[in-house]
Amino acid sequence: MAGRLITLEGIDGAGKSSHLDFIAERIETRGIEVVSTREPGGTAFGERIRTIVLNEKMHGDTETLLMFASRTEQLAEVIMPALARGAWVLCDRFTDSTFAYQCGGRGLSESRIATMEEWVHGNLQPDLTLLFDAPLEVARERLNVAKTSPDKFEREQSDFFSRVRAAYLQRAAQFPHRIKVINSARGLVDIRTCLASLIDSL
Ligand code: TYD
């Protein structure tokens, strides 16, 4: 497989999405095709799942299964074909989100999520995961400024986000070669310098 899969992760308000265009342009200047997408979503069917899962109350298992259902479509329709033709895929959230939110945040079993991960993309892991990390208060403040109508996750209390953040950092410690922690409480110039060097090293 000639392409690369780069995923962006972080708690709500950590600022990951605002860097997506910068990263895409940095790769495109090397003459490489970039496919930008997001999860849940990224396909017509996945976007319908997104609307449901971000807005409706449901059992934690249902939420997890829907995240993986959306991911399965996305892999089949978008990610695998793009990687096969040599494109680089930038995915705003991927399975680390499920470990952080459904396992860390909601307390679901880690081994069940690992089983689904193996089922859905056992032969594929991101080449690079950029974990945007900021203290809870910074992320909450950004969210309050940016969002007029918060979704189901964004309405969670700070102890939920503190568990999600801890789960992310634990995964970064577990997979240090793949997951790079970006301190996103810093200024834009510093963050972009750091992103550029990580992207250029791929
Ligand atoms: P997000 O990516 O933050 O989009 P936006 O910035 O437009 O609000 O929203 C997606 C939400 O879905 C986010 O709160 C995290 C949650 N999520 C999970 O809980 N598990 C998952 O596996 C994924 C992919 C997302």
GROMACS .gro file of N, CA and C in nm, residues 28-88:
model
  183
   28GLU      N    1   0.033   1.836   0.010
   28GLU     CA    2   0.009   1.861  -0.133
   28GLU      C    3   0.128   1.930  -0.200
   29THR      N    4   0.202   2.010  -0.125
   29THR     CA    5   0.318   2.076  -0.186
   29THR      C    6   0.422   1.974  -0.231
   30ARG      N    7   0.412   1.852  -0.181
   30ARG     CA    8   0.504   1.746  -0.226
   30ARG      C    9   0.447   1.672  -0.347
   31GLY      N   10   0.337   1.721  -0.402
   31GLY     CA   11   0.277   1.660  -0.521
   31GLY      C   12   0.198   1.534  -0.489
   32ILE      N   13   0.157   1.521  -0.363
   32ILE     CA   14   0.083   1.400  -0.322
   32ILE      C   15  -0.066   1.433  -0.312
   33GLU      N   16  -0.151   1.342  -0.358
   33GLU     CA   17  -0.296   1.360  -0.344
   33GLU      C   18  -0.336   1.341  -0.198
   34VAL      N   19  -0.420   1.433  -0.147
   34VAL     CA   20  -0.468   1.422  -0.009
   34VAL      C   21  -0.619   1.405  -0.008
   35VAL      N   22  -0.666   1.312   0.072
   35VAL     CA   23  -0.810   1.292   0.091
   35VAL      C   24  -0.840   1.325   0.238
   36SER      N   25  -0.921   1.429   0.259
   36SER     CA   26  -0.957   1.466   0.397
   36SER      C   27  -1.095   1.415   0.430
   37THR      N   28  -1.107   1.354   0.545
   37THR     CA   29  -1.237   1.300   0.583
   37THR      C   30  -1.252   1.306   0.735
   38ARG      N   31  -1.366   1.256   0.786
   38ARG     CA   32  -1.388   1.263   0.930
   38ARG      C   33  -1.468   1.145   0.978
   39GLU      N   34  -1.462   1.123   1.110
   39GLU     CA   35  -1.542   1.018   1.172
   39GLU      C   36  -1.610   1.070   1.298
   40PRO      N   37  -1.729   1.022   1.334
   40PRO     CA   38  -1.808   0.940   1.245
   40PRO      C   39  -1.850   1.022   1.123
   41GLY      N   40  -1.868   0.954   1.010
   41GLY     CA   41  -1.908   1.022   0.886
   41GLY      C   42  -1.817   0.986   0.771
   42GLY      N   43  -1.802   1.079   0.678
   42GLY     CA   44  -1.709   1.059   0.567
   42GLY      C   45  -1.768   0.993   0.444
   43THR      N   46  -1.883   0.927   0.461
   43THR     CA   47  -1.958   0.873   0.347
   43THR      C   48  -2.102   0.922   0.367
   44ALA      N   49  -2.185   0.911   0.264
   44ALA     CA   50  -2.324   0.956   0.278
   44ALA      C   51  -2.392   0.878   0.392
   45PHE      N   52  -2.367   0.749   0.394
   45PHE     CA   53  -2.427   0.664   0.497
   45PHE      C   54  -2.370   0.698   0.636
   46GLY      N   55  -2.238   0.715   0.640
   46GLY     CA   56  -2.170   0.749   0.766
   46GLY      C   57  -2.217   0.883   0.822
   47GLU      N   58  -2.246   0.978   0.735
   47GLU     CA   59  -2.293   1.109   0.782
   47GLU      C   60  -2.432   1.097   0.845
   48ARG      N   61  -2.512   1.002   0.793
   48ARG     CA   62  -2.644   0.979   0.855
   48ARG      C   63  -2.625   0.916   0.992
   49ILE      N   64  -2.528   0.826   1.004
   49ILE     CA   65  -2.498   0.767   1.135
   49ILE      C   66  -2.451   0.878   1.230
   50ARG      N   67  -2.367   0.968   1.178
   50ARG     CA   68  -2.315   1.078   1.261
   50ARG      C   69  -2.427   1.160   1.324
   51THR      N   70  -2.527   1.195   1.239
   51THR     CA   71  -2.638   1.276   1.289
   51THR      C   72  -2.707   1.205   1.405
   52ILE      N   73  -2.725   1.076   1.392
   52ILE     CA   74  -2.793   1.000   1.497
   52ILE      C   75  -2.705   0.990   1.622
   53VAL      N   76  -2.580   0.949   1.602
   53VAL     CA   77  -2.496   0.916   1.718
   53VAL      C   78  -2.453   1.041   1.796
   54LEU      N   79  -2.447   1.156   1.728
   54LEU     CA   80  -2.407   1.278   1.797
   54LEU      C   81  -2.524   1.349   1.867
   55ASN      N   82  -2.645   1.304   1.832
   55ASN     CA   83  -2.760   1.378   1.885
   55ASN      C   84  -2.857   1.296   1.968
   56GLU      N   85  -2.856   1.164   1.953
   56GLU     CA   86  -2.957   1.086   2.024
   56GLU      C   87  -2.896   1.007   2.139
   57LYS      N   88  -2.978   0.991   2.243
   57LYS     CA   89  -2.936   0.916   2.360
   57LYS      C   90  -2.946   0.767   2.327
   58MET      N   91  -2.846   0.689   2.367
   58MET     CA   92  -2.849   0.545   2.337
   58MET      C   93  -2.757   0.471   2.431
   59HIS      N   94  -2.769   0.340   2.431
   59HIS     CA   95  -2.681   0.255   2.512
   59HIS      C   96  -2.536   0.272   2.463
   60GLY      N   97  -2.442   0.263   2.556
   60GLY     CA   98  -2.301   0.280   2.519
   60GLY      C   99  -2.254   0.180   2.415
   61ASP      N  100  -2.308   0.057   2.422
   61ASP     CA  101  -2.269  -0.044   2.323
   61ASP      C  102  -2.319  -0.003   2.184
   62THR      N  103  -2.443   0.050   2.180
   62THR     CA  104  -2.500   0.093   2.051
   62THR      C  105  -2.413   0.203   1.992
   63GLU      N  106  -2.373   0.296   2.079
   63GLU     CA  107  -2.289   0.407   2.034
   63GLU      C  108  -2.158   0.354   1.973
   64THR      N  109  -2.098   0.258   2.042
   64THR     CA  110  -1.971   0.200   1.995
   64THR      C  111  -1.990   0.127   1.863
   65LEU      N  112  -2.097   0.049   1.854
   65LEU     CA  113  -2.122  -0.026   1.731
   65LEU      C  114  -2.147   0.069   1.614
   66LEU      N  115  -2.216   0.179   1.641
   66LEU     CA  116  -2.241   0.276   1.533
   66LEU      C  117  -2.112   0.343   1.488
   67MET      N  118  -2.021   0.370   1.582
   67MET     CA  119  -1.892   0.429   1.545
   67MET      C  120  -1.819   0.332   1.450
   68PHE      N  121  -1.822   0.203   1.484
   68PHE     CA  122  -1.754   0.106   1.400
   68PHE      C  123  -1.829   0.078   1.269
   69ALA      N  124  -1.961   0.094   1.271
   69ALA     CA  125  -2.037   0.078   1.146
   69ALA      C  126  -1.999   0.189   1.048
   70SER      N  127  -1.993   0.312   1.099
   70SER     CA  128  -1.952   0.425   1.016
   70SER      C  129  -1.810   0.404   0.964
   71ARG      N  130  -1.723   0.355   1.053
   71ARG     CA  131  -1.582   0.332   1.016
   71ARG      C  132  -1.568   0.225   0.909
   72THR      N  133  -1.650   0.121   0.917
   72THR     CA  134  -1.644   0.013   0.818
   72THR      C  135  -1.677   0.068   0.679
   73GLU      N  136  -1.782   0.151   0.671
   73GLU     CA  137  -1.819   0.212   0.543
   73GLU      C  138  -1.708   0.301   0.491
   74GLN      N  139  -1.655   0.380   0.584
   74GLN     CA  140  -1.549   0.475   0.548
   74GLN      C  141  -1.425   0.402   0.495
   75LEU      N  142  -1.389   0.293   0.560
   75LEU     CA  143  -1.272   0.217   0.516
   75LEU      C  144  -1.296   0.160   0.376
   76ALA      N  145  -1.415   0.104   0.356
   76ALA     CA  146  -1.444   0.040   0.227
   76ALA      C  147  -1.458   0.141   0.114
   77GLU      N  148  -1.523   0.254   0.144
   77GLU     CA  149  -1.557   0.349   0.038
   77GLU      C  150  -1.449   0.455   0.015
   78VAL      N  151  -1.381   0.495   0.122
   78VAL     CA  152  -1.291   0.610   0.111
   78VAL      C  153  -1.144   0.572   0.139
   79ILE      N  154  -1.119   0.520   0.258
   79ILE     CA  155  -0.979   0.506   0.303
   79ILE      C  156  -0.900   0.404   0.221
   80MET      N  157  -0.952   0.281   0.210
   80MET     CA  158  -0.875   0.178   0.141
   80MET      C  159  -0.852   0.212  -0.007
   81PRO      N  160  -0.956   0.257  -0.080
   81PRO     CA  161  -0.931   0.293  -0.220
   81PRO      C  162  -0.828   0.406  -0.234
   82ALA      N  163  -0.835   0.504  -0.142
   82ALA     CA  164  -0.740   0.616  -0.150
   82ALA      C  165  -0.598   0.567  -0.125
   83LEU      N  166  -0.580   0.486  -0.022
   83LEU     CA  167  -0.445   0.436   0.009
   83LEU      C  168  -0.392   0.351  -0.107
   84ALA      N  169  -0.482   0.274  -0.167
   84ALA     CA  170  -0.441   0.185  -0.277
   84ALA      C  171  -0.390   0.263  -0.398
   85ARG      N  172  -0.445   0.385  -0.419
   85ARG     CA  173  -0.395   0.462  -0.535
   85ARG      C  174  -0.282   0.556  -0.495
   86GLY      N  175  -0.236   0.545  -0.373
   86GLY     CA  176  -0.119   0.621  -0.330
   86GLY      C  177  -0.150   0.754  -0.265
   87ALA      N  178  -0.279   0.782  -0.241
   87ALA     CA  179  -0.313   0.909  -0.176
   87ALA      C  180  -0.285   0.900  -0.026
   88TRP      N  181  -0.269   1.017   0.036
   88TRP     CA  182  -0.257   1.022   0.181
   88TRP      C  183  -0.393   1.063   0.237
   0.00000   0.00000   0.00000
